[in-house]
PDB file of C-alpha atoms and ligand atoms in Angstrom:
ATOM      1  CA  UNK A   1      -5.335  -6.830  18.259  1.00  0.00           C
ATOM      2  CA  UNK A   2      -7.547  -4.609  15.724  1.00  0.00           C
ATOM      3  CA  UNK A   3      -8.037  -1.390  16.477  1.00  0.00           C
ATOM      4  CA  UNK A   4     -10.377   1.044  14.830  1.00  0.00           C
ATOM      5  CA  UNK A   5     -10.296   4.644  14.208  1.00  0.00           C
ATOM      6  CA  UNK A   6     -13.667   6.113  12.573  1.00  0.00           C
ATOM      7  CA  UNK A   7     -12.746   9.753  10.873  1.00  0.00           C
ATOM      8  CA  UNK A   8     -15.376  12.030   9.964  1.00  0.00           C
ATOM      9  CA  UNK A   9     -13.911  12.445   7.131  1.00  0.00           C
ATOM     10  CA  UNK A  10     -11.308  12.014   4.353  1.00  0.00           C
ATOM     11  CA  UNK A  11      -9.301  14.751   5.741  1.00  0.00           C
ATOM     12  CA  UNK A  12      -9.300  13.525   9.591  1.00  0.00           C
ATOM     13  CA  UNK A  13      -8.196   9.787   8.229  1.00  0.00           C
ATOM     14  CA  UNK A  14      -5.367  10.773   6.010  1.00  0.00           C
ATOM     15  CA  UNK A  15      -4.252  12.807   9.389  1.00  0.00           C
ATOM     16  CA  UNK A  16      -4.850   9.836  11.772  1.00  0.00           C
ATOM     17  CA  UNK A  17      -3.287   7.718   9.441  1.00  0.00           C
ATOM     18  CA  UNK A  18      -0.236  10.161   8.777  1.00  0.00           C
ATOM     19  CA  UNK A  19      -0.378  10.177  12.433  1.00  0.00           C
ATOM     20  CA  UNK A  20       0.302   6.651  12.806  1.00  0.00           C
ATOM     21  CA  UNK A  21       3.578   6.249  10.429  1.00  0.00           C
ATOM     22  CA  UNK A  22       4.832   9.546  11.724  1.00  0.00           C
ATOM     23  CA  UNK A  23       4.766   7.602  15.561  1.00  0.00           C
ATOM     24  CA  UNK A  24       6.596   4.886  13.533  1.00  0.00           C
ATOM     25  CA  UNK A  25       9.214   6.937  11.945  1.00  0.00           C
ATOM     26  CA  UNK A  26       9.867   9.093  15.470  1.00  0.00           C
ATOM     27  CA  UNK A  27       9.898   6.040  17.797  1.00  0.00           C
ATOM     28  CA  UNK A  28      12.284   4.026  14.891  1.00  0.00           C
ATOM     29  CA  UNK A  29      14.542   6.593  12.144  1.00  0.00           C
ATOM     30  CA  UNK A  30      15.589   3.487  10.781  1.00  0.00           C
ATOM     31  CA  UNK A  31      11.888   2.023  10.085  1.00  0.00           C
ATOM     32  CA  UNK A  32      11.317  -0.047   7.667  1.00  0.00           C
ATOM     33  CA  UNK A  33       7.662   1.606   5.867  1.00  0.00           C
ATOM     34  CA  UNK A  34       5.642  -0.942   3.585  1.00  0.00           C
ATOM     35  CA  UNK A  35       3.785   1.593   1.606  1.00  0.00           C
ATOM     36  CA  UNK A  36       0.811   2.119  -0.920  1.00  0.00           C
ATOM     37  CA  UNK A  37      -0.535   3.716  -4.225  1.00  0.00           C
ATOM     38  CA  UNK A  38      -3.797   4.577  -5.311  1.00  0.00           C
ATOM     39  CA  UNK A  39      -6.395   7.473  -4.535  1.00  0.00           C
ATOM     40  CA  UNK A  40      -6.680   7.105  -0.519  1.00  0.00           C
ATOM     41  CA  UNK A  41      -3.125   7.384   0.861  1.00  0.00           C
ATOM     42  CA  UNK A  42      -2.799  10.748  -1.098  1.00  0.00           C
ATOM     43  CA  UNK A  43      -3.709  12.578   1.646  1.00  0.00           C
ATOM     44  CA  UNK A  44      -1.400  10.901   4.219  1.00  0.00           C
ATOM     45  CA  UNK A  45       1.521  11.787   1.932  1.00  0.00           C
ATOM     46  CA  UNK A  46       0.541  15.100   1.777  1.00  0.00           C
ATOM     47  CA  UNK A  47       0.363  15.618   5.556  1.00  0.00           C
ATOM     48  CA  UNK A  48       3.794  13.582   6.153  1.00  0.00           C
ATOM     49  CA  UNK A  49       5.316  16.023   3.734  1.00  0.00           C
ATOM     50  CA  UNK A  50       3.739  19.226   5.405  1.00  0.00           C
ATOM     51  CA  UNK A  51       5.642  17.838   8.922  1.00  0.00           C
ATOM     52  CA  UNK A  52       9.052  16.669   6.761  1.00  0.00           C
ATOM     53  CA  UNK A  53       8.976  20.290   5.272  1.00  0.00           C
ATOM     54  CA  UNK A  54       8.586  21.774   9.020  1.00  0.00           C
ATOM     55  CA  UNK A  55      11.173  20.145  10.129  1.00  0.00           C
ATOM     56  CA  UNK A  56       8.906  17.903  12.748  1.00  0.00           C
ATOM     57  CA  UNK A  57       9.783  14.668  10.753  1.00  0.00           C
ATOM     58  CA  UNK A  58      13.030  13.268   9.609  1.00  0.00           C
ATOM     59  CA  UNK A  59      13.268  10.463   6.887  1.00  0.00           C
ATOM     60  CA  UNK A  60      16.675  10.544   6.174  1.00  0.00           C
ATOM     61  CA  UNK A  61      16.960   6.863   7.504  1.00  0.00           C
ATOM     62  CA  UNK A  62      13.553   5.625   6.759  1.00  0.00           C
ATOM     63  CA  UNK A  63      13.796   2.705   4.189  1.00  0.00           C
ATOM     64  CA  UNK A  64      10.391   2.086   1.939  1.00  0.00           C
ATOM     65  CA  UNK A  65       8.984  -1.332   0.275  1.00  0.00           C
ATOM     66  CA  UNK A  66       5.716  -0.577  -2.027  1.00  0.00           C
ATOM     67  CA  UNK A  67       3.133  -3.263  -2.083  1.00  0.00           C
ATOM     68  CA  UNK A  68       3.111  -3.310  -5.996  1.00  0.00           C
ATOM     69  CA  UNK A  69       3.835  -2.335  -9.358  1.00  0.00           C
ATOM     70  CA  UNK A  70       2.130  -2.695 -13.120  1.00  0.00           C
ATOM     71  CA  UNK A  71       4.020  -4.980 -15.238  1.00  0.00           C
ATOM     72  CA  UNK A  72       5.294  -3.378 -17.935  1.00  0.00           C
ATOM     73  CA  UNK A  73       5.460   0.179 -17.384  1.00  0.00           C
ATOM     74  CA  UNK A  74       8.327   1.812 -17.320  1.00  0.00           C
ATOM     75  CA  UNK A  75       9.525   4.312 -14.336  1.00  0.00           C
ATOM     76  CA  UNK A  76       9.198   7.635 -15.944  1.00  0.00           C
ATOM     77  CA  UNK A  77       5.659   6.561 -17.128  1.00  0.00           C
ATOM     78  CA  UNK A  78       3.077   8.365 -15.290  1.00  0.00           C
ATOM     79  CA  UNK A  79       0.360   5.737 -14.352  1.00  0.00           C
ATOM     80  CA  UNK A  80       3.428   3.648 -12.918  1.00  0.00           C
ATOM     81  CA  UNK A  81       3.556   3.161  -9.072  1.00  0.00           C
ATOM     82  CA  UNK A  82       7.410   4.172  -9.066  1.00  0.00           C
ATOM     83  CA  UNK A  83       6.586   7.470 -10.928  1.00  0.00           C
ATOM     84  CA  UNK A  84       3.019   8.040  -8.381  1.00  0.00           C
ATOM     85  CA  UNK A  85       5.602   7.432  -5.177  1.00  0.00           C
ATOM     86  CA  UNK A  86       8.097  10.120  -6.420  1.00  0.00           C
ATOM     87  CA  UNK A  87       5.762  12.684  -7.174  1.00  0.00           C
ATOM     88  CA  UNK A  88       3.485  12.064  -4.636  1.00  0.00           C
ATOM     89  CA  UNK A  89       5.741  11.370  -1.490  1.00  0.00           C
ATOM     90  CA  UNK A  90       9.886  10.669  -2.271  1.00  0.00           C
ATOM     91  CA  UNK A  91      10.362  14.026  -3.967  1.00  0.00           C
ATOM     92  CA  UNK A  92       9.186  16.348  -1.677  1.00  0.00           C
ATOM     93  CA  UNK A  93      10.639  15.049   2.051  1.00  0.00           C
ATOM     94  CA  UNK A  94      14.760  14.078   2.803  1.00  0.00           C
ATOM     95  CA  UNK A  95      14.149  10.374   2.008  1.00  0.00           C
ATOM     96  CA  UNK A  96      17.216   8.617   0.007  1.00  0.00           C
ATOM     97  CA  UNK A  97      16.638   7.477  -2.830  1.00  0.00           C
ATOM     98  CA  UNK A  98      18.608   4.443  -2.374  1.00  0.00           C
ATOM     99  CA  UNK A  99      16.194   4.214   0.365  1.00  0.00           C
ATOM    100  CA  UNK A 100      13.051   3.471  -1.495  1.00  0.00           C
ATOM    101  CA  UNK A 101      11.842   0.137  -3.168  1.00  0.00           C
ATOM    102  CA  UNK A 102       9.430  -0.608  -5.482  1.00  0.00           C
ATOM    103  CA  UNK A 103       8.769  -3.803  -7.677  1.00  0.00           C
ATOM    104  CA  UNK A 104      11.020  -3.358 -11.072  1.00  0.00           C
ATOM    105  CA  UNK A 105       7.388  -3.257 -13.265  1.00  0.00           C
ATOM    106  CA  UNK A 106       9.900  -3.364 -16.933  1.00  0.00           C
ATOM    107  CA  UNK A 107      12.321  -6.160 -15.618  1.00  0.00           C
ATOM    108  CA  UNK A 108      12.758  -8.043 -18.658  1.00  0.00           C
ATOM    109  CA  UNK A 109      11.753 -11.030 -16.618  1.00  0.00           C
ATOM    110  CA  UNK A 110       9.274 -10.518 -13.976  1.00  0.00           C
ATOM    111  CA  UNK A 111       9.478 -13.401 -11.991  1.00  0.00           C
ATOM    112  CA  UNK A 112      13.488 -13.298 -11.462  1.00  0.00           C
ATOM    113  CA  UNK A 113      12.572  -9.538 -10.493  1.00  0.00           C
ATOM    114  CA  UNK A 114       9.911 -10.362  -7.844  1.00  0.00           C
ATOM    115  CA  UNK A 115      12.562 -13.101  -6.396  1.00  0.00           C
ATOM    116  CA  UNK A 116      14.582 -10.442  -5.984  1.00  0.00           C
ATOM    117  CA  UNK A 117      12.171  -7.591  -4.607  1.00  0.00           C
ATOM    118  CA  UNK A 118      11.142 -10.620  -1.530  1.00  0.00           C
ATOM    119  CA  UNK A 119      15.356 -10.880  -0.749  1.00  0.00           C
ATOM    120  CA  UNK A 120      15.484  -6.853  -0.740  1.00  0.00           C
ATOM    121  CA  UNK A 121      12.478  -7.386   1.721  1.00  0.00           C
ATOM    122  CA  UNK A 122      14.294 -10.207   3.412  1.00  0.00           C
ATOM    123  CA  UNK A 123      17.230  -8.126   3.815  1.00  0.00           C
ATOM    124  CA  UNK A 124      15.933  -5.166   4.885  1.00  0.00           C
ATOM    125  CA  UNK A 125      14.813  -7.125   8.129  1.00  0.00           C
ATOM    126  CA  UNK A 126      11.240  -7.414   7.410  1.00  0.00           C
ATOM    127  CA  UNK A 127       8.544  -4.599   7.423  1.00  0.00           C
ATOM    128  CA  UNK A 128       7.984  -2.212  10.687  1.00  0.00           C
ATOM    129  CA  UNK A 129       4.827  -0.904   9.450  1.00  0.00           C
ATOM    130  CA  UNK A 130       2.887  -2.147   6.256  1.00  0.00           C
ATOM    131  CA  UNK A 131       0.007   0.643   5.001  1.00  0.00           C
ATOM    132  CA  UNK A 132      -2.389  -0.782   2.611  1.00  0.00           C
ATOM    133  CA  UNK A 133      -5.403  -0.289   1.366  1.00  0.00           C
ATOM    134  CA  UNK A 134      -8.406  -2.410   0.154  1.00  0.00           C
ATOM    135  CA  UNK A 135     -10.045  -2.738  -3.010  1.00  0.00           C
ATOM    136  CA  UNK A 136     -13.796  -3.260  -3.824  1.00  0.00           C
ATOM    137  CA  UNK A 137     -13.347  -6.634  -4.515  1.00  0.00           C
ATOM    138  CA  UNK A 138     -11.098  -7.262  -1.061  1.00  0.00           C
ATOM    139  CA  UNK A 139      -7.703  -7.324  -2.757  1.00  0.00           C
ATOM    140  CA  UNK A 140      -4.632  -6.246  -0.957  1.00  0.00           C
ATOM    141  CA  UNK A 141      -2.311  -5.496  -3.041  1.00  0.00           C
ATOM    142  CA  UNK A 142      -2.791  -6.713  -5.912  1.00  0.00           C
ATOM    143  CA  UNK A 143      -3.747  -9.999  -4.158  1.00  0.00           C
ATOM    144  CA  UNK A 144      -6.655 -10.327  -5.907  1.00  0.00           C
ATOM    145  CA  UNK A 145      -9.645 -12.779  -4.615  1.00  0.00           C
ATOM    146  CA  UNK A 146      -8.183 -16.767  -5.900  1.00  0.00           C
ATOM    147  CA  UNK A 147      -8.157 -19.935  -4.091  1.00  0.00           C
ATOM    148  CA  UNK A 148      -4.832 -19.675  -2.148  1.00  0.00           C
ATOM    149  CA  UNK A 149      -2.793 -16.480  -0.507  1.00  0.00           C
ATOM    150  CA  UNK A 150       0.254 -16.693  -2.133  1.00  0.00           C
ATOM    151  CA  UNK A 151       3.185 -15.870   0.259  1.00  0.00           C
ATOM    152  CA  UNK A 152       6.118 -14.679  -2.224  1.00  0.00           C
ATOM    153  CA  UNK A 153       5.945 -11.674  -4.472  1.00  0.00           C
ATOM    154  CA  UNK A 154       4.573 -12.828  -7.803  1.00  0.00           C
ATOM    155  CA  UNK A 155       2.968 -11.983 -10.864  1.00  0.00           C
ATOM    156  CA  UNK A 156      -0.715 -11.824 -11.185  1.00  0.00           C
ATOM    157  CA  UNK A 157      -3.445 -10.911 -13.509  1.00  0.00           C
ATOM    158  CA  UNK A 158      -5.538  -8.315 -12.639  1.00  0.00           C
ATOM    159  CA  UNK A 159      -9.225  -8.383 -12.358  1.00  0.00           C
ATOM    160  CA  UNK A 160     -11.893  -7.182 -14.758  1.00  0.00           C
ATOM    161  CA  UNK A 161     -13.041  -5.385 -11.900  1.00  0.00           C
ATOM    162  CA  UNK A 162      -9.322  -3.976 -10.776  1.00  0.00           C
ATOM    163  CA  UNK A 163      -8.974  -2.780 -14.678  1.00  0.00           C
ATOM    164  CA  UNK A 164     -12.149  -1.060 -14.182  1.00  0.00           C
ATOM    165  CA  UNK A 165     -10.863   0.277 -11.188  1.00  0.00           C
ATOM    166  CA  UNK A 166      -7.932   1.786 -12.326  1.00  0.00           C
ATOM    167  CA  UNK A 167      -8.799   2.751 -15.595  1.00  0.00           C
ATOM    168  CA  UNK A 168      -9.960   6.293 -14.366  1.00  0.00           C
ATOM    169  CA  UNK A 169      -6.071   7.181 -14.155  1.00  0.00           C
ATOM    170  CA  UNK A 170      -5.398   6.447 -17.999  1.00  0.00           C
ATOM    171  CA  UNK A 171      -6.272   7.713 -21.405  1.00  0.00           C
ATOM    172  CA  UNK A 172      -8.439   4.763 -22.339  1.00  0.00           C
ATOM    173  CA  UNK A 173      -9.122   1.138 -20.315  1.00  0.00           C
ATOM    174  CA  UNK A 174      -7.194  -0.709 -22.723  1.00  0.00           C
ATOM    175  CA  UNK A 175      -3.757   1.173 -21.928  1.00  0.00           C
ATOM    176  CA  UNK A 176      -4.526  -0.370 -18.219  1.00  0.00           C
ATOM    177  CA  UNK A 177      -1.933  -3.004 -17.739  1.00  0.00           C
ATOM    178  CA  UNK A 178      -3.319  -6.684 -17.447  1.00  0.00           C
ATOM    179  CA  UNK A 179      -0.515  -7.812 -14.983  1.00  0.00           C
ATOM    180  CA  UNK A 180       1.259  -6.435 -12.166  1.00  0.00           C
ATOM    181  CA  UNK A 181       3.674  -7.584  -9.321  1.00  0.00           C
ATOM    182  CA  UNK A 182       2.741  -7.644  -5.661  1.00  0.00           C
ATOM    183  CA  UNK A 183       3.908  -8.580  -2.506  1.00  0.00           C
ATOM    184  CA  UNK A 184       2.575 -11.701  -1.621  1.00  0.00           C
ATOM    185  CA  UNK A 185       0.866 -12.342   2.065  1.00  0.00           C
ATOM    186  CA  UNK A 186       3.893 -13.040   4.131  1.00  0.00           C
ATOM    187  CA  UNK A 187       6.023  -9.531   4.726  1.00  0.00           C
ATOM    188  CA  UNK A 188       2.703  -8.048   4.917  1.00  0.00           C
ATOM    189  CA  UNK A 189       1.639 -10.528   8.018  1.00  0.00           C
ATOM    190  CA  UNK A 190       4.893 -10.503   9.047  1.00  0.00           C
ATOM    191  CA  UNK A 191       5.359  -6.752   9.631  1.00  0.00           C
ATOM    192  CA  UNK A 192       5.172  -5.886  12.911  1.00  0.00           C
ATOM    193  CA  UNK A 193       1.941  -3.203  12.578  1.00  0.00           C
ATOM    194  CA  UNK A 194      -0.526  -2.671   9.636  1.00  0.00           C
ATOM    195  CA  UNK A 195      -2.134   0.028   9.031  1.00  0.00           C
ATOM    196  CA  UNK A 196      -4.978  -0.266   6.358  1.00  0.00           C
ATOM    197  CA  UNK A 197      -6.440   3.065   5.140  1.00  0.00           C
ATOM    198  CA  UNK A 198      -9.946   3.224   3.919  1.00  0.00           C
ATOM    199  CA  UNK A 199     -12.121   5.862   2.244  1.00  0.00           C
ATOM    200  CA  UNK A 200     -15.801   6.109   1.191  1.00  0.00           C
ATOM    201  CA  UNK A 201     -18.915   4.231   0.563  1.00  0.00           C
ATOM    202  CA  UNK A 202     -17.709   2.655  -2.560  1.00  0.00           C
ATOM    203  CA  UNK A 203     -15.262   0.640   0.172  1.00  0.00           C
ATOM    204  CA  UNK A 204     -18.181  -0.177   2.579  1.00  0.00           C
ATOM    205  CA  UNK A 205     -19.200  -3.715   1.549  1.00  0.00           C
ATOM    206  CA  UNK A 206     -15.463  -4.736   1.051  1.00  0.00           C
ATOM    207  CA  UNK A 207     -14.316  -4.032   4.621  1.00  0.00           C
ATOM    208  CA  UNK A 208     -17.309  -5.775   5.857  1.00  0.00           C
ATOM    209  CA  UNK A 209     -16.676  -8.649   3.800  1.00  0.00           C
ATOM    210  CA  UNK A 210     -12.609  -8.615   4.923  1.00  0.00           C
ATOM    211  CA  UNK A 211     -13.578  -7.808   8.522  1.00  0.00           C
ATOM    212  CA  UNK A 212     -17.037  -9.509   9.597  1.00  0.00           C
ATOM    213  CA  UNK A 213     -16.730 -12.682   7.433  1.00  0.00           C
ATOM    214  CA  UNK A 214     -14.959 -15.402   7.469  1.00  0.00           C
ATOM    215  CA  UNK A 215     -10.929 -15.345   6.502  1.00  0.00           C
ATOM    216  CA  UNK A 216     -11.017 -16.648   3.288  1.00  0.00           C
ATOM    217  CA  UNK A 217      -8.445 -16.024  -0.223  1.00  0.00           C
ATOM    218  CA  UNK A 218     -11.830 -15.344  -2.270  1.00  0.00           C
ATOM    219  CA  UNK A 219     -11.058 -12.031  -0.009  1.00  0.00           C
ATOM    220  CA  UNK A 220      -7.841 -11.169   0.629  1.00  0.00           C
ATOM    221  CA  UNK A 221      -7.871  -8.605   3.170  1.00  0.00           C
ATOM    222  CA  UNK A 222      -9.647 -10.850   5.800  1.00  0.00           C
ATOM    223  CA  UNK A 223      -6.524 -12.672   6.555  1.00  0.00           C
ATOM    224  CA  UNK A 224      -5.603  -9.161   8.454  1.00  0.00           C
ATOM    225  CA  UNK A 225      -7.957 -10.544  10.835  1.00  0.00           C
ATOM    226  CA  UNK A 226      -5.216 -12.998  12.121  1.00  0.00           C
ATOM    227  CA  UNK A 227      -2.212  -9.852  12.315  1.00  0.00           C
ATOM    228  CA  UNK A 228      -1.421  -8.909  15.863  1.00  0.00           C
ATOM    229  CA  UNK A 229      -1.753  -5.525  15.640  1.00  0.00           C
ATOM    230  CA  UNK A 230      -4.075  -4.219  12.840  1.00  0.00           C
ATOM    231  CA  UNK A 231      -4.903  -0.537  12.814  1.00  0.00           C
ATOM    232  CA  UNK A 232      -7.581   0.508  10.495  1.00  0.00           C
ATOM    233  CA  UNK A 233      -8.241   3.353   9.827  1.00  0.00           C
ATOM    234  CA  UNK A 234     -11.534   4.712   7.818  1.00  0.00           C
ATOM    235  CA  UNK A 235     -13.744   7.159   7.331  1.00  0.00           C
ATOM    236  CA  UNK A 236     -17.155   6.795   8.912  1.00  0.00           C
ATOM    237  CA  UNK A 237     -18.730   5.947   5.245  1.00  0.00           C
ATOM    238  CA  UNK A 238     -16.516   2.864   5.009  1.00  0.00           C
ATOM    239  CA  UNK A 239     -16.954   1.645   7.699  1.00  0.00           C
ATOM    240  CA  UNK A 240     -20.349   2.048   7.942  1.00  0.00           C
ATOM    241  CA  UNK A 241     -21.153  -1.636   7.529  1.00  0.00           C
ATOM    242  CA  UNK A 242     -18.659  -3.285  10.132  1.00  0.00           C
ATOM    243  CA  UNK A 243     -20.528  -5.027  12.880  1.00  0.00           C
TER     244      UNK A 243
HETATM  245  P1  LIG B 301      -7.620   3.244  -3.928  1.00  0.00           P
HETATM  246  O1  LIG B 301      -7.057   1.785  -4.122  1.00  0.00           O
HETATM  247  O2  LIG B 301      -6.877   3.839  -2.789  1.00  0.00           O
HETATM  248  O3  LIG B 301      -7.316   3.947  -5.230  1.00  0.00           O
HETATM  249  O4  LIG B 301      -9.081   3.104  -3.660  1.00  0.00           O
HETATM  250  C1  LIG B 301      -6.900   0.937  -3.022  1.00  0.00           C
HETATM  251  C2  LIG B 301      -6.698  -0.470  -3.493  1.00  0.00           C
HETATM  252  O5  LIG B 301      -7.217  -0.821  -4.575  1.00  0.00           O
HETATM  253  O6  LIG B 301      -6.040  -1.231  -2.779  1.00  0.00           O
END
C-alpha cells in the first residue's frame, strides 16, 4: 500500500507528517521511531515538540533509531547527526535519553560499531515507524545509488553529489566528512510503516525516479515501492512529477 499526501506547502507537510508519528506514538507509547536528519524533517520536530510541550504528546516510552551518522565526528560537534537530533528534537520533549540511538560516528572502529547499532535495532524489536527522506540522487539514508542494497548497517562513501549536498551546513566542503554509517535496507523494509518526507522542486525528479521507475539499487528509494504500507508525504512541488 502507498499512500500519498500532497501539502501545499512546507508548513502543511511537516504537520501531516508530524501528524502521522504523533498517531504512532498515541496508538503505541512504547513505539519504536526510525528517525531522520537533514533540512526537511525540521519542521515535523518542531510541531511534535509544540504538542510534547502542551502536554498532547507523551514520549516518555518512545525509543528512537536514526538512519545515519558521519564517520568521524564526534557528538558534541555541530554538523554531527547526534548533536542535530538533540537540539533539534531530544532536548526539548520528555524523551529518555537512554531512549535514543544513533550510529556511534567516532567509534574507533566503525564496522564493529555498525554490528552493534543492527543488534540494538534487533533488540529493540524492529522499527514501528521508519521516517526518511530522499536525496537528489535517490539515496535513503545514506544508501547511496551502487549495484546492490546492502541489508546490514555499514560504512559507505558518500557521493560527490551528497558532499555537495551537505556542504551548505559546514564552514568549507572539505570539512564534509567522506564516510558515514547508515542503516542498511532491511529494518527500514522491515518496519512496520514508512513514512518518507519530501520537500521542494529540487526533490522532484528523484521521487519520480524512486516512485515511477523501475526498483533498482542505482536508486535506492524505489525499493519503498515493495513496503506494505508506504506513506509519503510531499509538498505539491515534489511531487510534481509522479505519474
Ligand atoms: P534533506 O536531506 O532533508 O536535507 O533534503 C534528505 C536526504 O538527503 O535524505
Amino acid at each position: 500500500m502507498i499512500k500519498i499526501y500532497c501539502a501545499d506547502d512546507y508548513k502543511g507537510m511537516s504537520r501531516k507528517a508530524a501528524e502521522i508519528v504523533a498517531s504512532e506514538v498515541t496508538l503505541k507509547p512504547d513505539c519504536v521511531l526510525g528517525l531522520p536528519t537533514g533540512s526537511t524533517p525540521v519542521g515535523m520536530y518542531q510541531q511534535l515538540i509544540e504538542w510534547n510541550k502542551a502536554g498532547d504528546l507523551d514520549f516518555s516510552e518512545v525509543k528512537t533509531c536514526n538512519l545515519d551518522e558521519y564517520v568521524g565526528l564526534d557528538p558534541t560537534h555541530d554538523q554531527s547527526y547526534r548533536y542535530f537530533m538533540q537540539s533539534n528534537l531530544f532536548d526539548h520533549i520528555n524523551i529518555k535519553p537512554e531512549h535514543t540511538h544513533v550510529p556511534e560516528g567516532n567509534a574507533a572502529d566503525p564496522d564493529a560499531a555498525c554490528k552493534r547499532y543492527d543488534d540494538i535495532i534487533r533488540d529493540l524489536g524492529g522499527i514501528d515507524l521508519q521516517v526518511v527522506g530522499i536525496g537528489r540522487n535517490g539515496h535513503v539514508g545514506f544508501n547511496e545509488p551502487s549495484t546492490s542494497f546492502p541489508a546490514d548497517t555499514h560504512v559507505v562513501d558518500l557521493t560527490e553529489d551528497t558532499i555537495d549536498a551537505n556542504s551548505r551546513l559546514f564552514a568549507s566542503r572539505d570539512e564534509v566528512p567522506k564516510r558515514a554509517m547508515t542503516m542498511g535496507v532491511r529494518p527500514i523494509m522491515q518496519a512496520k510503516r514508512v513514512l518518507m518526507i519530501v520537500n521542494g522542486e529540487n526533490k522532484a525528479a528523484a521521487v519520480k525516479a524512486a516512485f515511477s521507475g523501475p526498483i533498482t539499487p542505482e536508486v535506492p528509494a524505489s525499493i519503498l515501492q515493495l513496503h506494505p504500507c508506504l506513506y509519503i508525504v510531499g509538498t505539491k512541488d515534489a511531487m510534481a512529477q509522479l505519474g
